[in-house]
DNA sequence: GAGTGGTCTAGACCACTGT
DNA sequence: CAGTGGTCTAGACCACTCC
């Protein structure tokens, strides 16, 4: 796998060489790499080529770089496992529970898979005209007023951002309950599904669309990742019992510390129900 | 969003500028970009900086580069939508259908969401000793012999690779039916779930773990994407009715043309069943 | 102030594409 | 053949961190 590829570019070979050193422990976790200048001298390459190698290593998640300090072997990131399937079902069940109970098992914590109280939350509300891509999903006219809620969530223990994104609701639909337009009411005990229940909406199913891409510069900054790392994009579409799309969330998560988990139960062959 | 960020680096500004030109149609789909030399002259930047900008644009999926020809505005890729939830349920139901029917609705086609007959398939079999990460998932001793099946799938219409990856089965378990060790029997009508049914295994549920990262060089080559594009990684774990893990698939898909779709049905509040 | 990585420059050679 | 992007070099200045 990491053989002697004679016909490779120098920077790719250097990256592979360093990756091997890291994987077999010759460069242990947390230890500093030689500086770019040193590597250049050691391997007889210009700094530009060394930097190309470093770009690969950072993308692979093997190396972290602190500006002004140096490059370090990254300890494998603890991934936040987001058990989407179970989490959605729990959130719906929770809607029917009393408020003190909803308060205890915050929807946000379920969402991220982190222990209770471990998630720091930030929300901003505003209103936007539905762009075509959203109007199409909601089945409404482009330009219809939407309530847009921007979320930032981060892990309290290390301050690392976990996800950021937008949740969209049709403004005039949720305006029936003015509390839903009030950012001061967030985080709402029981989450969005409970919010929707206050205006008589029961969510019937949730469709998650998952894609991946490199981060836009702004996302890289907000999520605290660098250019070379991927992001997981989740578009979560909630559909009510009438088949109407009631919420669309567009969520961006750092690819190097996120894992989305979906469970599909399969009907038994011998089951009669 | 694409405002005048005065304090940005030159290559980032150039990338943003070109991205704007593309998004508002001044650089239409399929049209060639100015060459790196021309851009450098036009904006008074060195070629290195222009290349940094191009690297961003390629990562964002806005620009495709043909070596020796030039850079072109990429038409948005038609994404292959993989309806995982429905696909798994269909595959299980299909197991109970007669062979001619299984043959018609090939599991592979369901898997990719492409029309029937649109998927080109390649498979290689071999045997490996279970590495710790797989032994742990299977609940077996590290070193236990596994049957490893490597898949390559591509779209017949344009030849683009769709996914590649490995499927692992415990060798001694599937060896009960020698046909399952025979690569010549692939593609198997009805897919892996039917294969497992021939040795008395009923799959009860499937757990999908989804992550994202930049491609390894070998994956970039196999999938026909370049360094800057992300890959979606899917680890699919099949669990039988006894709770035993029976198959682990590790699949890599090009992030710029793949979309994973999961549907979560939520029990009705007023339902009695 | 010395060392680090991030950016930028101005050259060079190469493999590949079109003609 | 000329033109393209991919690689590589040898310099430079900057902002930042650590001492």
mmCIF file of C-alpha atoms in Angstrom, chain A residues 24-269:
data_model
loop_
_atom_site.group_PDB
_atom_site.id
_atom_site.type_symbol
_atom_site.label_atom_id
_atom_site.label_comp_id
_atom_site.label_asym_id
_atom_site.label_seq_id
_atom_site.Cartn_x
_atom_site.Cartn_y
_atom_site.Cartn_z
ATOM 1 C CA UNK A 24 4.072 3.251 12.515
ATOM 2 C CA UNK A 25 4.762 5.501 15.469
ATOM 3 C CA UNK A 26 8.209 6.811 14.547
ATOM 4 C CA UNK A 27 6.521 10.184 14.722
ATOM 5 C CA UNK A 28 4.286 9.763 17.754
ATOM 6 C CA UNK A 29 1.051 11.599 18.383
ATOM 7 C CA UNK A 30 1.456 15.192 19.364
ATOM 8 C CA UNK A 31 5.120 15.351 18.439
ATOM 9 C CA UNK A 32 6.336 18.195 16.261
ATOM 10 C CA UNK A 33 7.354 17.551 12.684
ATOM 11 C CA UNK A 34 10.626 18.940 11.427
ATOM 12 C CA UNK A 35 10.113 22.462 10.180
ATOM 13 C CA UNK A 36 9.562 22.992 6.492
ATOM 14 C CA UNK A 37 13.045 24.391 6.175
ATOM 15 C CA UNK A 38 14.539 21.340 7.870
ATOM 16 C CA UNK A 39 12.569 18.932 5.728
ATOM 17 C CA UNK A 40 13.660 20.819 2.651
ATOM 18 C CA UNK A 41 17.285 20.529 3.687
ATOM 19 C CA UNK A 42 16.965 16.877 4.707
ATOM 20 C CA UNK A 43 15.329 15.791 1.470
ATOM 21 C CA UNK A 44 16.991 18.311 -0.806
ATOM 22 C CA UNK A 45 13.733 19.896 -1.867
ATOM 23 C CA UNK A 46 12.571 23.467 -2.052
ATOM 24 C CA UNK A 47 10.189 24.749 0.526
ATOM 25 C CA UNK A 48 7.393 24.912 -2.032
ATOM 26 C CA UNK A 49 7.538 21.185 -2.569
ATOM 27 C CA UNK A 50 7.658 20.515 1.139
ATOM 28 C CA UNK A 51 4.578 22.651 1.535
ATOM 29 C CA UNK A 52 2.765 20.609 -1.092
ATOM 30 C CA UNK A 53 3.510 17.517 0.951
ATOM 31 C CA UNK A 54 2.260 19.214 4.105
ATOM 32 C CA UNK A 55 -0.955 20.155 2.336
ATOM 33 C CA UNK A 56 -1.614 16.490 1.659
ATOM 34 C CA UNK A 57 -0.830 15.458 5.210
ATOM 35 C CA UNK A 58 -3.154 18.078 6.622
ATOM 36 C CA UNK A 59 -5.915 16.987 4.310
ATOM 37 C CA UNK A 60 -5.514 13.402 5.443
ATOM 38 C CA UNK A 61 -5.915 14.522 9.008
ATOM 39 C CA UNK A 62 -2.482 13.307 10.057
ATOM 40 C CA UNK A 63 -0.941 16.679 10.738
ATOM 41 C CA UNK A 64 -2.152 19.814 12.442
ATOM 42 C CA UNK A 65 -0.461 23.142 11.948
ATOM 43 C CA UNK A 66 -0.222 25.991 14.452
ATOM 44 C CA UNK A 67 0.695 29.220 12.752
ATOM 45 C CA UNK A 68 3.925 30.528 14.127
ATOM 46 C CA UNK A 69 4.597 27.381 16.156
ATOM 47 C CA UNK A 70 5.013 24.481 13.808
ATOM 48 C CA UNK A 71 3.376 21.319 12.512
ATOM 49 C CA UNK A 72 2.401 18.485 14.835
ATOM 50 C CA UNK A 73 1.223 14.918 14.489
ATOM 51 C CA UNK A 74 -2.440 15.076 15.163
ATOM 52 C CA UNK A 75 -3.973 12.667 17.603
ATOM 53 C CA UNK A 76 -6.931 11.048 15.882
ATOM 54 C CA UNK A 77 -9.908 13.245 16.505
ATOM 55 C CA UNK A 78 -12.658 11.845 18.626
ATOM 56 C CA UNK A 79 -15.503 11.829 16.173
ATOM 57 C CA UNK A 80 -18.870 13.093 17.223
ATOM 58 C CA UNK A 81 -21.249 10.300 16.304
ATOM 59 C CA UNK A 82 -24.639 11.616 15.363
ATOM 60 C CA UNK A 83 -27.175 8.816 15.567
ATOM 61 C CA UNK A 84 -29.675 10.451 13.295
ATOM 62 C CA UNK A 85 -32.332 7.755 13.138
ATOM 63 C CA UNK A 86 -32.637 7.206 16.884
ATOM 64 C CA UNK A 87 -32.303 10.892 17.581
ATOM 65 C CA UNK A 88 -35.227 11.843 15.378
ATOM 66 C CA UNK A 89 -37.477 9.200 16.922
ATOM 67 C CA UNK A 90 -36.525 10.267 20.425
ATOM 68 C CA UNK A 91 -37.174 13.892 19.675
ATOM 69 C CA UNK A 92 -40.639 13.071 18.439
ATOM 70 C CA UNK A 93 -41.477 10.962 21.468
ATOM 71 C CA UNK A 94 -40.174 13.688 23.721
ATOM 72 C CA UNK A 95 -42.712 16.154 22.357
ATOM 73 C CA UNK A 96 -45.399 14.339 24.305
ATOM 74 C CA UNK A 97 -43.475 14.510 27.575
ATOM 75 C CA UNK A 98 -43.830 17.241 30.212
ATOM 76 C CA UNK A 99 -41.632 20.286 29.934
ATOM 77 C CA UNK A 100 -39.269 19.448 32.795
ATOM 78 C CA UNK A 101 -38.460 16.221 31.036
ATOM 79 C CA UNK A 102 -37.932 17.932 27.701
ATOM 80 C CA UNK A 103 -35.653 20.376 29.424
ATOM 81 C CA UNK A 104 -33.525 17.577 30.850
ATOM 82 C CA UNK A 105 -32.780 15.695 27.675
ATOM 83 C CA UNK A 106 -32.117 18.643 25.443
ATOM 84 C CA UNK A 107 -32.704 17.953 21.809
ATOM 85 C CA UNK A 108 -29.417 19.513 20.956
ATOM 86 C CA UNK A 109 -27.466 17.060 23.043
ATOM 87 C CA UNK A 110 -29.249 14.101 21.489
ATOM 88 C CA UNK A 111 -28.494 15.579 18.152
ATOM 89 C CA UNK A 112 -24.779 15.726 18.585
ATOM 90 C CA UNK A 113 -24.349 12.583 20.593
ATOM 91 C CA UNK A 114 -22.552 14.459 23.324
ATOM 92 C CA UNK A 115 -23.427 14.136 26.989
ATOM 93 C CA UNK A 116 -26.040 16.450 28.411
ATOM 94 C CA UNK A 117 -24.826 19.984 28.999
ATOM 95 C CA UNK A 118 -21.784 19.486 26.816
ATOM 96 C CA UNK A 119 -23.012 21.572 23.940
ATOM 97 C CA UNK A 120 -22.719 25.282 23.635
ATOM 98 C CA UNK A 121 -25.343 26.910 21.550
ATOM 99 C CA UNK A 122 -25.767 30.114 19.621
ATOM 100 C CA UNK A 123 -28.722 31.175 17.556
ATOM 101 C CA UNK A 124 -29.636 34.128 15.395
ATOM 102 C CA UNK A 125 -32.990 34.692 13.711
ATOM 103 C CA UNK A 126 -33.817 36.650 10.627
ATOM 104 C CA UNK A 127 -36.163 36.641 7.686
ATOM 105 C CA UNK A 128 -35.311 35.932 4.065
ATOM 106 C CA UNK A 129 -37.141 35.579 0.788
ATOM 107 C CA UNK A 130 -37.165 31.962 -0.291
ATOM 108 C CA UNK A 131 -34.494 31.349 -2.937
ATOM 109 C CA UNK A 132 -35.546 28.984 -5.716
ATOM 110 C CA UNK A 133 -33.742 25.980 -4.290
ATOM 111 C CA UNK A 134 -35.683 26.241 -1.032
ATOM 112 C CA UNK A 135 -38.979 27.291 -2.582
ATOM 113 C CA UNK A 136 -38.823 24.178 -4.681
ATOM 114 C CA UNK A 137 -38.380 21.909 -1.677
ATOM 115 C CA UNK A 138 -41.113 23.605 0.345
ATOM 116 C CA UNK A 139 -43.438 23.640 -2.627
ATOM 117 C CA UNK A 140 -44.024 27.403 -2.295
ATOM 118 C CA UNK A 141 -43.532 30.412 -4.542
ATOM 119 C CA UNK A 142 -39.984 31.780 -4.722
ATOM 120 C CA UNK A 143 -39.773 34.914 -2.625
ATOM 121 C CA UNK A 144 -42.145 33.668 0.065
ATOM 122 C CA UNK A 145 -40.980 34.911 3.437
ATOM 123 C CA UNK A 146 -39.027 32.359 5.439
ATOM 124 C CA UNK A 147 -37.880 32.419 9.041
ATOM 125 C CA UNK A 148 -34.190 31.644 8.979
ATOM 126 C CA UNK A 149 -32.486 30.474 12.134
ATOM 127 C CA UNK A 150 -28.733 30.277 12.150
ATOM 128 C CA UNK A 151 -27.152 27.811 14.549
ATOM 129 C CA UNK A 152 -23.652 27.514 15.907
ATOM 130 C CA UNK A 153 -22.890 24.612 18.191
ATOM 131 C CA UNK A 154 -19.627 23.727 19.835
ATOM 132 C CA UNK A 155 -18.290 21.245 22.340
ATOM 133 C CA UNK A 156 -18.035 22.856 25.761
ATOM 134 C CA UNK A 157 -15.140 20.662 26.863
ATOM 135 C CA UNK A 158 -12.713 21.746 24.167
ATOM 136 C CA UNK A 159 -14.505 24.641 22.514
ATOM 137 C CA UNK A 160 -14.343 22.972 19.117
ATOM 138 C CA UNK A 161 -17.203 23.828 16.810
ATOM 139 C CA UNK A 162 -19.420 20.855 16.059
ATOM 140 C CA UNK A 163 -21.734 22.200 13.437
ATOM 141 C CA UNK A 164 -23.172 25.314 11.971
ATOM 142 C CA UNK A 165 -26.063 25.849 9.678
ATOM 143 C CA UNK A 166 -29.454 27.268 8.932
ATOM 144 C CA UNK A 167 -32.950 26.068 9.679
ATOM 145 C CA UNK A 168 -35.751 27.405 7.502
ATOM 146 C CA UNK A 169 -39.444 27.573 8.347
ATOM 147 C CA UNK A 170 -42.242 29.234 6.390
ATOM 148 C CA UNK A 171 -42.684 32.483 8.242
ATOM 149 C CA UNK A 172 -46.437 32.861 8.016
ATOM 150 C CA UNK A 173 -46.974 29.288 9.104
ATOM 151 C CA UNK A 174 -44.986 29.509 12.321
ATOM 152 C CA UNK A 175 -46.080 33.100 13.051
ATOM 153 C CA UNK A 176 -49.287 31.597 14.427
ATOM 154 C CA UNK A 177 -47.284 31.137 17.613
ATOM 155 C CA UNK A 178 -45.301 34.366 18.153
ATOM 156 C CA UNK A 179 -42.953 32.601 20.564
ATOM 157 C CA UNK A 180 -41.520 30.750 17.591
ATOM 158 C CA UNK A 181 -40.338 34.017 16.067
ATOM 159 C CA UNK A 182 -38.511 34.979 19.242
ATOM 160 C CA UNK A 183 -34.865 34.016 19.327
ATOM 161 C CA UNK A 184 -34.890 34.657 23.056
ATOM 162 C CA UNK A 185 -36.927 31.501 23.543
ATOM 163 C CA UNK A 186 -34.068 29.337 22.228
ATOM 164 C CA UNK A 187 -32.867 26.794 22.954
ATOM 165 C CA UNK A 188 -36.410 25.523 23.036
ATOM 166 C CA UNK A 189 -36.954 22.519 25.305
ATOM 167 C CA UNK A 190 -37.796 19.638 23.039
ATOM 168 C CA UNK A 191 -36.452 21.221 19.900
ATOM 169 C CA UNK A 192 -38.060 22.043 16.602
ATOM 170 C CA UNK A 193 -40.476 19.134 16.634
ATOM 171 C CA UNK A 194 -42.026 20.446 19.808
ATOM 172 C CA UNK A 195 -42.131 23.946 18.390
ATOM 173 C CA UNK A 196 -44.030 22.649 15.403
ATOM 174 C CA UNK A 197 -46.418 20.727 17.645
ATOM 175 C CA UNK A 198 -47.521 24.012 19.217
ATOM 176 C CA UNK A 199 -48.989 25.039 15.890
ATOM 177 C CA UNK A 200 -50.631 21.699 15.281
ATOM 178 C CA UNK A 201 -47.964 20.142 13.096
ATOM 179 C CA UNK A 202 -46.951 16.525 13.528
ATOM 180 C CA UNK A 203 -43.767 15.504 11.739
ATOM 181 C CA UNK A 204 -44.263 12.235 9.927
ATOM 182 C CA UNK A 205 -40.843 11.581 8.449
ATOM 183 C CA UNK A 206 -37.472 13.142 7.939
ATOM 184 C CA UNK A 207 -35.401 12.913 4.782
ATOM 185 C CA UNK A 208 -31.673 13.471 5.174
ATOM 186 C CA UNK A 209 -29.575 14.287 2.127
ATOM 187 C CA UNK A 210 -25.873 13.943 2.775
ATOM 188 C CA UNK A 211 -23.086 15.339 0.613
ATOM 189 C CA UNK A 212 -19.430 16.254 1.069
ATOM 190 C CA UNK A 213 -17.202 18.996 -0.270
ATOM 191 C CA UNK A 214 -14.299 21.224 0.725
ATOM 192 C CA UNK A 215 -15.276 24.085 3.007
ATOM 193 C CA UNK A 216 -15.928 27.584 1.764
ATOM 194 C CA UNK A 217 -13.463 30.022 3.356
ATOM 195 C CA UNK A 218 -16.089 31.377 5.727
ATOM 196 C CA UNK A 219 -17.068 27.864 6.853
ATOM 197 C CA UNK A 220 -13.456 26.903 7.403
ATOM 198 C CA UNK A 221 -13.115 29.855 9.734
ATOM 199 C CA UNK A 222 -16.353 29.264 11.626
ATOM 200 C CA UNK A 223 -15.695 25.559 12.049
ATOM 201 C CA UNK A 224 -12.042 26.010 12.896
ATOM 202 C CA UNK A 225 -10.798 23.696 10.174
ATOM 203 C CA UNK A 226 -8.456 24.478 7.371
ATOM 204 C CA UNK A 227 -8.902 24.517 3.641
ATOM 205 C CA UNK A 228 -7.748 20.962 3.143
ATOM 206 C CA UNK A 229 -10.347 19.346 5.378
ATOM 207 C CA UNK A 230 -13.723 18.274 4.005
ATOM 208 C CA UNK A 231 -17.104 19.186 5.369
ATOM 209 C CA UNK A 232 -20.168 16.977 5.617
ATOM 210 C CA UNK A 233 -23.292 18.741 4.414
ATOM 211 C CA UNK A 234 -26.639 17.575 5.674
ATOM 212 C CA UNK A 235 -29.886 18.821 4.281
ATOM 213 C CA UNK A 236 -32.609 17.681 6.631
ATOM 214 C CA UNK A 237 -36.163 17.883 5.352
ATOM 215 C CA UNK A 238 -39.044 17.421 7.787
ATOM 216 C CA UNK A 239 -42.382 16.398 6.326
ATOM 217 C CA UNK A 240 -45.652 16.499 8.211
ATOM 218 C CA UNK A 241 -48.473 13.986 8.236
ATOM 219 C CA UNK A 242 -50.108 15.756 5.307
ATOM 220 C CA UNK A 243 -46.994 15.348 3.189
ATOM 221 C CA UNK A 244 -46.085 19.028 3.458
ATOM 222 C CA UNK A 245 -42.464 20.035 3.939
ATOM 223 C CA UNK A 246 -42.417 21.994 7.182
ATOM 224 C CA UNK A 247 -38.727 22.537 7.884
ATOM 225 C CA UNK A 248 -35.532 22.473 5.890
ATOM 226 C CA UNK A 249 -32.185 22.535 7.682
ATOM 227 C CA UNK A 250 -28.887 22.955 5.917
ATOM 228 C CA UNK A 251 -26.131 21.911 8.258
ATOM 229 C CA UNK A 252 -22.377 21.923 7.758
ATOM 230 C CA UNK A 253 -20.139 19.759 9.925
ATOM 231 C CA UNK A 254 -16.358 19.351 10.028
ATOM 232 C CA UNK A 255 -15.599 16.130 8.203
ATOM 233 C CA UNK A 256 -12.655 15.213 10.370
ATOM 234 C CA UNK A 257 -14.627 14.941 13.568
ATOM 235 C CA UNK A 258 -18.117 14.010 12.521
ATOM 236 C CA UNK A 259 -19.732 10.688 11.796
ATOM 237 C CA UNK A 260 -23.357 10.389 10.780
ATOM 238 C CA UNK A 261 -25.002 7.113 11.744
ATOM 239 C CA UNK A 262 -28.209 5.856 10.187
ATOM 240 C CA UNK A 263 -29.947 2.634 11.139
ATOM 241 C CA UNK A 264 -32.312 0.927 8.741
ATOM 242 C CA UNK A 265 -34.510 -1.755 10.293
ATOM 243 C CA UNK A 266 -35.653 -4.398 7.839
ATOM 244 C CA UNK A 267 -39.043 -6.105 8.189
ATOM 245 C CA UNK A 268 -38.738 -9.755 9.177
ATOM 246 C CA UNK A 269 -39.586 -12.274 6.513
#
